[in-house]
Amino acid sequence: MAGMATEEFGEGRSLEEVAKGQHLCQSGDALVELKSSEHIEDGTPSTSPPYWDSDDDDRGPKPSELYGKYTWKIYKFSQVGARELRSNAFEVGGYKWYILIYPQGFDGSNHLSLFLCVANHDKLLPGWSHFAQFTIAVVNKDPKKSKYSDTVHRFWNMEHDWGWKKFMELSKLMDGFTDTDTLVIKAQVQVIRDRADNLFRCLDTQYRRELIRVYLTNVEVICRHFTEKCRGKFMNLIEDKARWSSFRAFWLGMDQSSRCYMSREKTDAILKAIVKHFFIEKEVTSTLVMDAMYTGLKALKAHVKGKKIEGKYFEMEDSTVTFIRIEEETLALVDDLLPLLEKAALETSPSKDENGPQDHTKDVAAGKEFNKDSVEHDERRLTVLGCQTIEIFLLAHIFSKIEVTYQEAVSLKRKDELIREEDVAGLADIEQKMKCGALNEEKKSF
């Protein structure tokens, strides 16, 4: 995969969005027929096993069975006079697709517009939808200069096409992109059929490795941003001496069984919350964040059990697993909440990997094999990021629940204080009235 994707995972856009409802995928008869060469490449998994790719869940088709490649060669590209042009349909993951381009730009913006579309969306059953991660490339005769963009999108009836209104400037096409007046467009499509409420591994092995090569740094940024935000929240609490003292008193005033109960959460609840935060609410446009959490959780489970997978131990560093204790259906804190909050405030942000990830996208574009050590390094880094992020997520989740209870207790205490103050004020008022009444009686007696 070439390293020309400057967007953070790419920024896709629906034709429905850019056209404000205008239907643009016309029938094939309305398109100019040009001589072109197209072929589908089967998604074949790598012969070498991935570093951390075992999964005991055999339900449904495997990622490699839902993955495919497609190449579209458009000859005599300079002679294209049509406003739009689409490829023949190709099948990946049980769905038919085609590539749609606007050779002169969608709205005259002097950019090549490029979209991936579901070919038979109007013939699918009502309510259909599916996620797909895809990469679109315009190939340069110098592979190092090829232009790639990636994104993930949930295709459905109202958004059955997704892509880039400004994929690349038209002026750049003459710089090696139309060799012998032929434009070559390549697509990699990964259909995702897993439930969107749990962590899952969804990418073909080789496709996943290509994405890691380009976007591991972006995953690091996302994970670091999340942990820094949590770290800041913990630090603000600790630095507020009065509030920290009050919170400590509240926590230590609870009985041991209550503290133990509040320091754990059902695994399914945590995983659903992680998916909601990182994949659904944030609309992360790459499944690599999901993949990092998936491999991180498996590594945490294996570390706890000392489990051997695919002939290797995942060698977790002593400092990697710091907060979580994994039980059968529960994730729990390994220690009391208070010292863990103090430790997290100072130490939990995933450190930037100074030795990587290395950008080997140029080697990939040139057809060179991945270096085994480099592949394992990036796989390990992705997994460590997942481990650290899951741990800080659990700590933040448990702290949030306890903080709500603490705030309720503070409010209740304040309410009781106000009632007592009102009672005291009321008694004082009564005493004053009684005193005044006694004085009046004395005056009458005179």
CSV table of C-alpha atoms in Angstrom, one decimal:
chain,number,residue,atom,x,y,z
A,1,MET,CA,0.0,0.0,0.0
A,2,ALA,CA,1.5,3.3,-1.0
A,3,GLY,CA,1.8,6.1,1.5
A,4,MET,CA,-0.1,8.8,-0.3
A,5,ALA,CA,-3.2,8.7,1.9
A,6,THR,CA,-2.8,11.9,3.7
A,7,GLU,CA,-6.3,11.9,5.3
A,8,GLU,CA,-6.7,10.3,8.7
A,9,PHE,CA,-7.9,7.0,7.4
A,10,GLY,CA,-9.5,8.8,4.5
A,11,GLU,CA,-12.7,10.9,4.4
A,12,GLY,CA,-15.4,9.2,2.5
A,13,ARG,CA,-18.6,10.9,1.2
A,14,SER,CA,-21.9,9.6,-0.1
A,15,LEU,CA,-23.1,10.7,-3.5
A,16,GLU,CA,-26.5,11.3,-1.8
A,17,GLU,CA,-24.6,13.8,0.4
A,18,VAL,CA,-22.7,15.6,-2.2
A,19,ALA,CA,-25.7,15.7,-4.6
A,20,LYS,CA,-28.3,16.4,-2.0
A,21,GLY,CA,-30.5,13.6,-3.0
A,22,GLN,CA,-29.8,13.6,-6.7
A,23,HIS,CA,-29.6,10.1,-8.1
A,24,LEU,CA,-26.4,9.8,-10.0
A,25,CYS,CA,-25.9,6.0,-10.7
A,26,GLN,CA,-27.5,5.9,-14.0
A,27,SER,CA,-28.1,2.7,-16.1
A,28,GLY,CA,-25.3,1.3,-18.2
A,29,ASP,CA,-27.0,2.4,-21.4
A,30,ALA,CA,-26.6,6.1,-20.3
A,31,LEU,CA,-22.9,5.8,-20.0
A,32,VAL,CA,-20.4,6.1,-22.8
A,33,GLU,CA,-18.9,2.7,-23.8
A,34,LEU,CA,-15.1,2.8,-23.7
A,35,LYS,CA,-12.7,0.0,-24.2
A,36,SER,CA,-11.5,-1.1,-20.8
A,37,SER,CA,-9.9,-4.1,-19.1
A,38,GLU,CA,-11.2,-5.3,-15.7
A,39,HIS,CA,-10.5,-8.3,-13.6
A,40,ILE,CA,-11.3,-9.5,-10.1
A,41,GLU,CA,-8.6,-10.9,-7.9
A,42,ASP,CA,-9.6,-13.3,-5.2
A,43,GLY,CA,-8.7,-12.5,-1.6
A,44,THR,CA,-6.2,-15.2,-0.7
A,45,PRO,CA,-4.8,-15.2,2.8
A,46,SER,CA,-1.1,-15.0,3.5
A,47,THR,CA,0.7,-18.4,3.7
A,48,SER,CA,2.6,-17.2,6.8
A,49,PRO,CA,0.4,-17.1,9.9
A,50,PRO,CA,-0.4,-13.7,11.4
A,51,TYR,CA,1.3,-12.9,14.8
A,52,TRP,CA,-2.0,-12.9,16.7
A,53,ASP,CA,-4.8,-14.2,14.5
A,54,SER,CA,-6.3,-17.2,16.3
A,55,ASP,CA,-10.0,-17.1,17.1
A,56,ASP,CA,-12.1,-19.7,18.8
A,57,ASP,CA,-15.3,-18.3,17.3
A,58,ASP,CA,-16.2,-20.2,14.1
A,59,ARG,CA,-19.5,-18.6,13.4
A,60,GLY,CA,-20.0,-17.2,10.0
A,61,PRO,CA,-17.6,-16.8,7.1
A,62,LYS,CA,-14.0,-15.9,7.7
A,63,PRO,CA,-12.6,-12.5,6.8
A,64,SER,CA,-10.6,-13.9,3.9
A,65,GLU,CA,-13.9,-15.2,2.4
A,66,LEU,CA,-15.4,-11.7,2.6
A,67,TYR,CA,-12.4,-10.0,1.0
A,68,GLY,CA,-11.6,-9.3,-2.7
A,69,LYS,CA,-9.6,-7.2,-5.1
A,70,TYR,CA,-10.6,-5.6,-8.3
A,71,THR,CA,-8.6,-3.8,-11.1
A,72,TRP,CA,-10.1,-1.5,-13.6
A,73,LYS,CA,-8.1,-0.3,-16.6
A,74,ILE,CA,-9.5,2.5,-18.6
A,75,TYR,CA,-7.9,2.9,-22.0
A,76,LYS,CA,-7.7,6.2,-24.0
A,77,PHE,CA,-8.6,8.0,-20.8
A,78,SER,CA,-7.9,11.4,-22.4
A,79,GLN,CA,-10.7,10.8,-24.9
A,80,VAL,CA,-13.3,10.2,-22.2
A,81,GLY,CA,-16.1,12.7,-22.8
A,82,ALA,CA,-18.7,11.4,-20.4
A,83,ARG,CA,-19.5,13.2,-17.2
A,84,GLU,CA,-19.4,9.9,-15.3
A,85,LEU,CA,-18.1,6.4,-15.9
A,86,ARG,CA,-18.5,3.2,-14.0
A,87,SER,CA,-16.8,-0.2,-14.0
A,88,ASN,CA,-18.4,-3.5,-14.6
A,89,ALA,CA,-19.9,-5.1,-11.5
A,90,PHE,CA,-17.7,-7.4,-9.3
A,91,GLU,CA,-18.7,-9.5,-6.4
A,92,VAL,CA,-17.1,-9.5,-2.9
A,93,GLY,CA,-18.6,-10.8,0.3
A,94,GLY,CA,-21.9,-11.8,-1.3
A,95,TYR,CA,-22.6,-8.3,-2.7
A,96,LYS,CA,-22.1,-6.8,-6.1
A,97,TRP,CA,-20.1,-3.6,-6.4
A,98,TYR,CA,-18.9,-1.2,-9.0
A,99,ILE,CA,-16.5,1.8,-9.1
A,100,LEU,CA,-17.9,5.1,-10.2
A,101,ILE,CA,-15.7,8.0,-11.3
A,102,TYR,CA,-16.2,11.5,-12.6
A,103,PRO,CA,-13.3,12.1,-15.0
A,104,GLN,CA,-13.7,15.9,-14.9
A,105,GLY,CA,-14.8,16.1,-11.3
A,106,PHE,CA,-18.2,15.8,-9.7
A,107,ASP,CA,-18.9,19.5,-9.7
A,108,GLY,CA,-16.2,21.0,-11.9
A,109,SER,CA,-13.7,21.2,-9.0
A,110,ASN,CA,-10.8,20.0,-11.2
A,111,HIS,CA,-10.5,16.9,-9.0
A,112,LEU,CA,-11.1,13.3,-10.0
A,113,SER,CA,-14.1,12.1,-8.0
A,114,LEU,CA,-14.3,8.4,-7.1
A,115,PHE,CA,-16.9,6.3,-5.4
A,116,LEU,CA,-17.5,2.6,-4.4
A,117,CYS,CA,-21.2,1.7,-5.0
A,118,VAL,CA,-23.4,-1.3,-4.3
A,119,ALA,CA,-24.5,-2.5,-7.8
A,120,ASN,CA,-27.8,-4.1,-7.0
A,121,HIS,CA,-29.0,-2.0,-4.0
A,122,ASP,CA,-32.5,-1.6,-5.4
A,123,LYS,CA,-32.9,-5.4,-5.6
A,124,LEU,CA,-31.8,-6.2,-2.0
A,125,LEU,CA,-34.3,-6.9,0.7
A,126,PRO,CA,-35.7,-4.0,2.6
A,127,GLY,CA,-33.6,-3.0,5.6
A,128,TRP,CA,-30.3,-4.3,4.3
A,129,SER,CA,-27.1,-2.9,5.5
A,130,HIS,CA,-23.5,-3.9,6.0
A,131,PHE,CA,-20.2,-2.4,6.9
A,132,ALA,CA,-17.3,-2.5,4.5
A,133,GLN,CA,-13.7,-1.4,4.8
A,134,PHE,CA,-12.3,-0.5,1.4
A,135,THR,CA,-9.2,1.0,-0.2
A,136,ILE,CA,-9.3,2.7,-3.6
A,137,ALA,CA,-6.0,3.4,-5.5
A,138,VAL,CA,-5.2,5.2,-8.7
A,139,VAL,CA,-2.0,3.6,-9.8
A,140,ASN,CA,1.1,5.4,-11.0
A,141,LYS,CA,3.7,3.9,-13.2
A,142,ASP,CA,6.1,4.6,-10.3
A,143,PRO,CA,4.4,2.6,-7.6
A,144,LYS,CA,5.8,4.8,-4.9
A,145,LYS,CA,3.6,7.7,-6.2
A,146,SER,CA,0.3,5.8,-6.4
A,147,LYS,CA,-2.6,7.6,-4.7
A,148,TYR,CA,-4.4,5.5,-2.0
A,149,SER,CA,-7.3,6.3,0.3
A,150,ASP,CA,-9.1,4.1,2.8
A,151,THR,CA,-12.3,4.3,4.8
A,152,VAL,CA,-15.0,2.2,6.4
A,153,HIS,CA,-18.7,2.8,5.8
A,154,ARG,CA,-22.1,1.2,6.6
A,155,PHE,CA,-23.8,0.8,3.2
A,156,TRP,CA,-27.5,0.9,3.2
A,157,ASN,CA,-30.3,1.9,0.9
A,158,MET,CA,-29.9,5.7,1.4
A,159,GLU,CA,-26.1,5.5,1.3
A,160,HIS,CA,-25.3,2.8,-1.2
A,161,ASP,CA,-22.3,4.7,-2.5
A,162,TRP,CA,-19.4,6.2,-0.7
A,163,GLY,CA,-16.1,7.7,-1.7
A,164,TRP,CA,-14.2,10.9,-2.4
A,165,LYS,CA,-15.5,14.0,-4.1
A,166,LYS,CA,-11.9,15.3,-4.4
A,167,PHE,CA,-9.8,12.1,-4.6
A,168,MET,CA,-6.9,13.8,-6.4
A,169,GLU,CA,-6.2,16.9,-8.6
A,170,LEU,CA,-6.8,16.3,-12.3
A,171,SER,CA,-3.6,18.1,-13.1
A,172,LYS,CA,-1.6,15.4,-11.4
A,173,LEU,CA,-3.0,12.6,-13.6
A,174,MET,CA,-0.6,13.5,-16.3
A,175,ASP,CA,2.3,12.8,-14.0
A,176,GLY,CA,2.6,9.1,-14.5
A,177,PHE,CA,-1.0,8.2,-13.7
A,178,THR,CA,-2.1,7.8,-17.3
A,179,ASP,CA,0.7,5.8,-18.7
A,180,THR,CA,0.1,5.2,-22.4
A,181,ASP,CA,-3.2,7.0,-21.8
A,182,THR,CA,-4.4,4.2,-19.6
A,183,LEU,CA,-5.8,5.0,-16.1
A,184,VAL,CA,-5.6,2.0,-13.7
A,185,ILE,CA,-7.8,2.0,-10.6
A,186,LYS,CA,-7.6,-0.8,-8.0
A,187,ALA,CA,-10.0,-1.6,-5.2
A,188,GLN,CA,-9.7,-3.7,-2.1
A,189,VAL,CA,-13.0,-4.4,-0.4
A,190,GLN,CA,-13.6,-6.2,3.0
A,191,VAL,CA,-17.2,-6.8,3.9
A,192,ILE,CA,-17.8,-6.9,7.7
A,193,ARG,CA,-20.6,-9.1,8.9
A,194,ASP,CA,-19.8,-9.2,12.6
A,195,ARG,CA,-22.1,-7.8,15.2
A,196,ALA,CA,-21.4,-4.1,15.8
A,197,ASP,CA,-21.8,-4.5,19.6
A,198,ASN,CA,-18.7,-6.6,20.3
A,199,LEU,CA,-15.0,-6.6,19.5
A,200,PHE,CA,-14.2,-8.6,16.4
A,201,ARG,CA,-11.4,-9.4,13.9
A,202,CYS,CA,-12.7,-8.6,10.5
A,203,LEU,CA,-9.9,-8.1,8.1
A,204,ASP,CA,-8.1,-10.5,5.7
A,205,THR,CA,-4.6,-11.0,7.0
A,206,GLN,CA,-2.7,-9.4,4.2
A,207,TYR,CA,-5.1,-6.5,3.8
A,208,ARG,CA,-4.8,-5.9,7.6
A,209,ARG,CA,-1.1,-5.8,7.4
A,210,GLU,CA,-1.1,-3.3,4.7
A,211,LEU,CA,-3.4,-1.1,6.7
A,212,ILE,CA,-1.2,-1.5,9.8
A,213,ARG,CA,1.7,-0.3,7.8
A,214,VAL,CA,0.0,2.9,6.8
A,215,TYR,CA,-2.2,3.6,9.8
A,216,LEU,CA,-0.6,2.3,13.0
A,217,THR,CA,0.6,5.8,13.8
A,218,ASN,CA,-3.0,7.0,13.6
A,219,VAL,CA,-4.2,4.3,16.0
A,220,GLU,CA,-1.5,5.4,18.4
A,221,VAL,CA,-2.8,9.0,18.2
A,222,ILE,CA,-6.4,7.9,18.9
A,223,CYS,CA,-5.4,5.6,21.8
A,224,ARG,CA,-3.1,8.2,23.3
A,225,HIS,CA,-5.7,11.0,23.0
A,226,PHE,CA,-8.2,8.8,24.9
A,227,THR,CA,-5.8,7.9,27.7
A,228,GLU,CA,-4.6,11.5,28.1
A,229,LYS,CA,-8.2,12.6,28.5
A,230,CYS,CA,-8.8,10.0,31.2
A,231,ARG,CA,-5.5,10.8,32.8
A,232,GLY,CA,-6.4,14.5,32.9
A,233,LYS,CA,-9.7,13.7,34.6
A,234,PHE,CA,-8.0,11.6,37.3
A,235,MET,CA,-5.3,14.2,37.8
A,236,ASN,CA,-7.8,17.0,38.2
A,237,LEU,CA,-9.5,15.0,41.0
A,238,ILE,CA,-6.2,14.3,42.8
A,239,GLU,CA,-4.9,17.9,42.6
A,240,ASP,CA,-8.2,19.2,44.1
A,241,LYS,CA,-7.1,18.4,47.7
A,242,ALA,CA,-10.5,19.0,49.3
A,243,ARG,CA,-12.4,17.0,46.7
A,244,TRP,CA,-9.8,14.2,46.7
A,245,SER,CA,-9.9,14.0,50.5
A,246,SER,CA,-13.7,13.9,50.4
A,247,PHE,CA,-13.7,11.2,47.7
A,248,ARG,CA,-11.2,9.1,49.6
A,249,ALA,CA,-13.3,9.4,52.8
A,250,PHE,CA,-16.4,8.3,50.8
A,251,TRP,CA,-14.6,5.3,49.3
A,252,LEU,CA,-12.8,4.1,52.4
A,253,GLY,CA,-16.1,4.6,54.4
A,254,MET,CA,-17.7,1.8,52.3
A,255,ASP,CA,-17.5,-1.8,53.5
A,256,GLN,CA,-15.1,-4.1,51.7
A,257,SER,CA,-17.8,-6.1,49.9
A,258,SER,CA,-19.3,-3.0,48.4
A,259,ARG,CA,-15.9,-1.8,47.2
A,260,CYS,CA,-15.2,-5.2,45.7
A,261,TYR,CA,-18.6,-5.2,43.9
A,262,MET,CA,-18.1,-1.7,42.5
A,263,SER,CA,-14.5,-2.5,41.3
A,264,ARG,CA,-15.7,-5.0,38.6
A,265,GLU,CA,-17.9,-5.0,35.6
A,266,LYS,CA,-19.4,-7.6,33.3
A,267,THR,CA,-17.1,-8.3,30.3
A,268,ASP,CA,-19.9,-8.0,27.8
A,269,ALA,CA,-20.9,-4.6,29.2
A,270,ILE,CA,-17.3,-3.2,28.9
A,271,LEU,CA,-16.8,-4.6,25.4
A,272,LYS,CA,-20.1,-3.0,24.2
A,273,ALA,CA,-19.1,0.3,25.8
A,274,ILE,CA,-15.7,0.2,24.0
A,275,VAL,CA,-17.3,-0.5,20.6
A,276,LYS,CA,-19.8,2.3,21.2
A,277,HIS,CA,-17.1,4.8,22.1
A,278,PHE,CA,-14.5,4.0,19.6
A,279,PHE,CA,-16.4,2.6,16.6
A,280,ILE,CA,-20.0,3.8,16.6
A,281,GLU,CA,-20.1,7.2,18.4
A,282,LYS,CA,-16.7,8.4,17.1
A,283,GLU,CA,-17.3,7.0,13.6
A,284,VAL,CA,-13.7,5.9,13.4
A,285,THR,CA,-13.0,5.4,9.8
A,286,SER,CA,-10.8,2.3,10.2
A,287,THR,CA,-11.3,-1.0,11.7
A,288,LEU,CA,-7.7,-1.0,13.0
A,289,VAL,CA,-8.9,0.6,16.3
A,290,MET,CA,-11.3,-2.2,16.7
A,291,ASP,CA,-8.6,-4.7,15.8
A,292,ALA,CA,-6.2,-3.3,18.4
A,293,MET,CA,-8.9,-3.8,21.1
A,294,TYR,CA,-9.6,-7.3,19.9
A,295,THR,CA,-6.0,-8.4,19.9
A,296,GLY,CA,-5.4,-6.5,23.2
A,297,LEU,CA,-8.2,-8.4,24.9
A,298,LYS,CA,-7.0,-11.8,23.6
A,299,ALA,CA,-3.5,-10.9,24.8
A,300,LEU,CA,-4.7,-10.0,28.2
A,301,LYS,CA,-6.7,-13.2,28.5
A,302,ALA,CA,-3.7,-15.2,27.4
A,303,HIS,CA,-1.4,-13.4,29.8
A,304,VAL,CA,-3.6,-14.2,32.7
A,305,LYS,CA,-3.9,-17.8,31.8
A,306,GLY,CA,-0.3,-18.2,30.5
A,307,LYS,CA,-1.9,-19.6,27.4
A,308,LYS,CA,0.2,-20.5,24.4
A,309,ILE,CA,-1.2,-19.5,21.0
A,310,GLU,CA,0.1,-20.6,17.6
A,311,GLY,CA,3.4,-21.8,19.1
A,312,LYS,CA,4.2,-18.5,20.7
A,313,TYR,CA,3.7,-16.8,24.0
A,314,PHE,CA,2.7,-13.2,23.8
A,315,GLU,CA,5.5,-11.7,25.9
A,316,MET,CA,3.8,-9.0,27.8
A,317,GLU,CA,6.0,-6.6,29.6
A,318,ASP,CA,5.7,-6.3,33.4
A,319,SER,CA,4.4,-2.8,33.0
A,320,THR,CA,1.8,-3.6,30.4
A,321,VAL,CA,-0.8,-5.3,32.5
A,322,THR,CA,-1.4,-3.0,35.5
A,323,PHE,CA,-5.1,-2.6,36.2
A,324,ILE,CA,-7.1,-5.6,35.0
A,325,ARG,CA,-7.9,-8.9,36.6
A,326,ILE,CA,-9.8,-11.1,34.2
A,327,GLU,CA,-12.3,-13.6,35.6
A,328,GLU,CA,-14.7,-15.9,33.8
A,329,GLU,CA,-17.3,-13.2,32.8
A,330,THR,CA,-16.0,-10.2,34.6
A,331,LEU,CA,-13.2,-7.6,34.3
A,332,ALA,CA,-12.0,-6.4,37.7
A,333,LEU,CA,-9.4,-4.0,39.1
A,334,VAL,CA,-6.3,-5.7,40.4
A,335,ASP,CA,-5.9,-3.4,43.4
A,336,ASP,CA,-7.9,-0.8,45.4
A,337,LEU,CA,-9.3,2.0,43.3
A,338,LEU,CA,-7.4,4.9,45.0
A,339,PRO,CA,-3.8,3.8,44.3
A,340,LEU,CA,-4.8,2.8,40.8
A,341,LEU,CA,-6.2,6.2,40.1
A,342,GLU,CA,-2.9,7.8,41.4
A,343,LYS,CA,-0.9,5.4,39.2
A,344,ALA,CA,-3.0,6.0,36.1
A,345,ALA,CA,-2.8,9.8,36.5
A,346,LEU,CA,1.0,9.5,36.2
A,347,GLU,CA,1.8,6.5,34.1
A,348,THR,CA,-0.9,5.1,31.8
A,349,SER,CA,-0.6,7.1,28.5
A,350,PRO,CA,0.7,4.7,25.8
A,351,SER,CA,4.2,5.9,25.0
A,352,LYS,CA,5.1,6.9,21.5
A,353,ASP,CA,7.1,4.1,19.8
A,354,GLU,CA,10.4,5.7,19.0
A,355,ASN,CA,11.5,2.6,17.1
A,356,GLY,CA,8.4,2.4,15.0
A,357,PRO,CA,6.0,2.0,13.4
A,358,GLN,CA,8.2,2.3,10.4
A,359,ASP,CA,6.5,3.4,7.2
A,360,HIS,CA,7.2,0.6,4.7
A,361,THR,CA,4.4,1.6,2.3
A,362,LYS,CA,6.8,2.4,-0.5
A,363,ASP,CA,8.2,-1.1,-0.2
A,364,VAL,CA,4.7,-2.5,-0.4
A,365,ALA,CA,3.9,-0.4,-3.4
A,366,ALA,CA,7.0,-1.7,-5.1
A,367,GLY,CA,6.0,-5.3,-4.5
A,368,LYS,CA,8.5,-6.0,-1.8
A,369,GLU,CA,7.7,-8.5,0.9
A,370,PHE,CA,7.2,-7.3,4.5
A,371,ASN,CA,10.2,-7.8,6.7
A,372,LYS,CA,9.3,-10.5,9.2
A,373,ASP,CA,10.8,-8.6,12.2
A,374,SER,CA,9.1,-5.4,11.2
A,375,VAL,CA,5.7,-7.2,10.8
A,376,GLU,CA,6.0,-8.7,14.2
A,377,HIS,CA,7.0,-5.4,15.7
A,378,ASP,CA,4.0,-3.6,14.3
A,379,GLU,CA,1.7,-6.5,15.3
A,380,ARG,CA,3.0,-6.4,18.9
A,381,ARG,CA,2.7,-2.6,19.0
A,382,LEU,CA,-1.0,-2.8,17.9
A,383,THR,CA,-1.7,-5.4,20.6
A,384,VAL,CA,0.0,-3.4,23.4
A,385,LEU,CA,-2.0,-0.3,22.4
A,386,GLY,CA,-5.1,-2.4,22.7
A,387,CYS,CA,-4.1,-3.8,26.1
A,388,GLN,CA,-3.3,-0.4,27.5
A,389,THR,CA,-6.5,1.3,26.1
A,390,ILE,CA,-8.8,-1.5,27.4
A,391,GLU,CA,-7.2,-1.2,30.9
A,392,ILE,CA,-7.6,2.6,31.1
A,393,PHE,CA,-11.1,2.3,29.7
A,394,LEU,CA,-12.1,-0.2,32.4
A,395,LEU,CA,-10.6,2.1,35.1
A,396,ALA,CA,-12.4,5.1,33.7
A,397,HIS,CA,-15.7,3.2,33.4
A,398,ILE,CA,-15.6,2.0,37.0
A,399,PHE,CA,-14.4,5.4,38.3
A,400,SER,CA,-17.4,7.0,36.5
A,401,LYS,CA,-19.9,4.7,38.2
A,402,ILE,CA,-18.3,5.3,41.6
A,403,GLU,CA,-18.2,9.1,40.9
A,404,VAL,CA,-21.9,9.1,40.3
A,405,THR,CA,-22.5,7.3,43.6
A,406,TYR,CA,-20.1,9.7,45.3
A,407,GLN,CA,-21.9,12.8,43.9
A,408,GLU,CA,-25.3,11.4,45.0
A,409,ALA,CA,-23.8,10.8,48.5
A,410,VAL,CA,-22.5,14.4,48.5
A,411,SER,CA,-25.8,15.8,47.4
A,412,LEU,CA,-27.7,13.7,50.0
A,413,LYS,CA,-25.2,14.8,52.7
A,414,ARG,CA,-25.7,18.5,51.7
A,415,LYS,CA,-29.4,18.1,51.7
A,416,ASP,CA,-29.3,16.6,55.2
A,417,GLU,CA,-27.1,19.5,56.3
A,418,LEU,CA,-29.6,22.0,54.9
A,419,ILE,CA,-32.4,20.3,56.7
A,420,ARG,CA,-30.4,20.3,59.9
A,421,GLU,CA,-29.7,24.0,59.4
A,422,GLU,CA,-33.3,24.7,58.7
A,423,ASP,CA,-34.3,22.7,61.8
A,424,VAL,CA,-31.7,24.6,63.9
A,425,ALA,CA,-32.9,27.9,62.5
A,426,GLY,CA,-36.5,26.9,63.1
A,427,LEU,CA,-35.7,26.0,66.8
A,428,ALA,CA,-34.0,29.3,67.2
A,429,ASP,CA,-37.0,31.1,65.7
A,430,ILE,CA,-39.3,29.3,68.1
A,431,GLU,CA,-37.1,30.1,71.1
A,432,GLN,CA,-37.0,33.7,70.0
A,433,LYS,CA,-40.8,33.8,69.7
A,434,MET,CA,-41.2,32.1,73.0
A,435,LYS,CA,-38.8,34.5,74.6
A,436,CYS,CA,-40.7,37.4,73.1
A,437,GLY,CA,-43.9,35.9,74.3
A,438,ALA,CA,-42.5,35.7,77.8
A,439,LEU,CA,-41.5,39.3,77.8
A,440,ASN,CA,-44.9,40.4,76.7
A,441,GLU,CA,-46.5,38.4,79.5
A,442,GLU,CA,-44.1,40.2,82.0
A,443,LYS,CA,-45.1,43.6,80.6
A,444,LYS,CA,-48.8,42.7,81.0
A,445,SER,CA,-48.2,41.8,84.6
A,446,PHE,CA,-46.9,45.3,85.3
